[in-house]
Amino acid sequence: MPDLPAGVEVITRHAPDGRHWRILLHHTPGTVPLPSPAHDLLTGALAHEVAPGGCAGTDPTRPSRAR
């Protein structure tokens, strides 16, 4: 994901069938806004930010929907 600040680590995992997921790990003390809202696979909600010390799992191929 472009435009993420320092301290946010992005890991992309790929499945053999072509699906992929992004895991965002936030290592800084402040809340970090995401460049664009994403469907959080951990909560099922639309994520706009990652909390201090938090994480979010996103599926770039899944449409985001508000909850």
C-alpha positions as CSV (number, residue, x, y, z in Angstrom):
1,M,0.0,0.0,0.0
2,P,1.5,3.3,-1.0
3,D,1.6,6.4,1.2
4,L,1.8,4.6,4.6
5,P,4.0,6.4,7.2
6,A,7.1,5.0,8.7
7,G,6.3,2.6,11.5
8,V,3.6,0.8,9.6
9,E,4.7,-2.6,8.2
10,V,2.8,-4.2,5.3
11,I,3.0,-7.9,4.7
12,T,1.3,-9.4,1.6
13,R,0.4,-13.1,1.7
14,H,-0.4,-15.0,-1.5
15,A,-2.6,-18.2,-1.8
16,P,-1.9,-20.7,-4.6
17,D,-5.3,-19.9,-6.2
18,G,-4.2,-16.2,-6.8
19,R,-6.0,-14.6,-3.8
20,H,-3.9,-12.3,-1.6
21,W,-4.2,-10.4,1.6
22,R,-2.4,-7.5,3.3
23,I,-1.6,-7.4,6.9
24,L,-0.8,-4.0,8.4
25,L,1.2,-3.9,11.6
26,H,1.4,-0.5,13.4
27,H,4.5,0.0,15.5
28,T,4.1,3.7,16.5
29,P,2.3,5.4,19.4
30,G,-0.2,7.4,17.3
31,T,-3.2,6.4,15.2
32,V,-2.4,6.1,11.5
33,P,-5.0,6.8,8.8
34,L,-5.2,4.5,5.9
35,P,-4.6,6.0,2.4
36,S,-8.1,4.6,1.5
37,P,-10.7,2.7,3.5
38,A,-10.3,-1.1,3.4
39,H,-12.4,-4.1,4.5
40,D,-10.8,-5.4,7.7
41,L,-10.8,-9.2,7.7
42,L,-10.3,-9.3,11.4
43,T,-13.4,-7.2,12.4
44,G,-15.5,-7.3,9.2
45,A,-15.8,-3.5,9.5
46,L,-14.6,-0.8,7.2
47,A,-11.2,0.4,8.4
48,H,-10.2,4.0,8.1
49,E,-7.2,3.9,10.5
50,V,-5.0,1.6,12.5
51,A,-4.7,2.2,16.2
52,P,-1.4,2.5,18.0
53,G,0.2,-0.9,18.3
54,G,-2.7,-2.4,16.3
55,C,-3.1,-4.4,13.2
56,A,-5.6,-4.8,10.3
57,G,-6.0,-7.6,7.8
58,T,-7.3,-6.5,4.4
59,D,-8.4,-8.2,1.2
60,P,-7.6,-5.8,-1.7
61,T,-10.0,-7.8,-4.0
62,R,-13.0,-7.6,-1.6
63,P,-15.2,-4.5,-1.9
64,S,-15.3,-2.4,1.2
65,R,-18.6,-1.8,2.8
66,A,-19.6,0.4,5.7
67,R,-20.8,-1.2,8.9
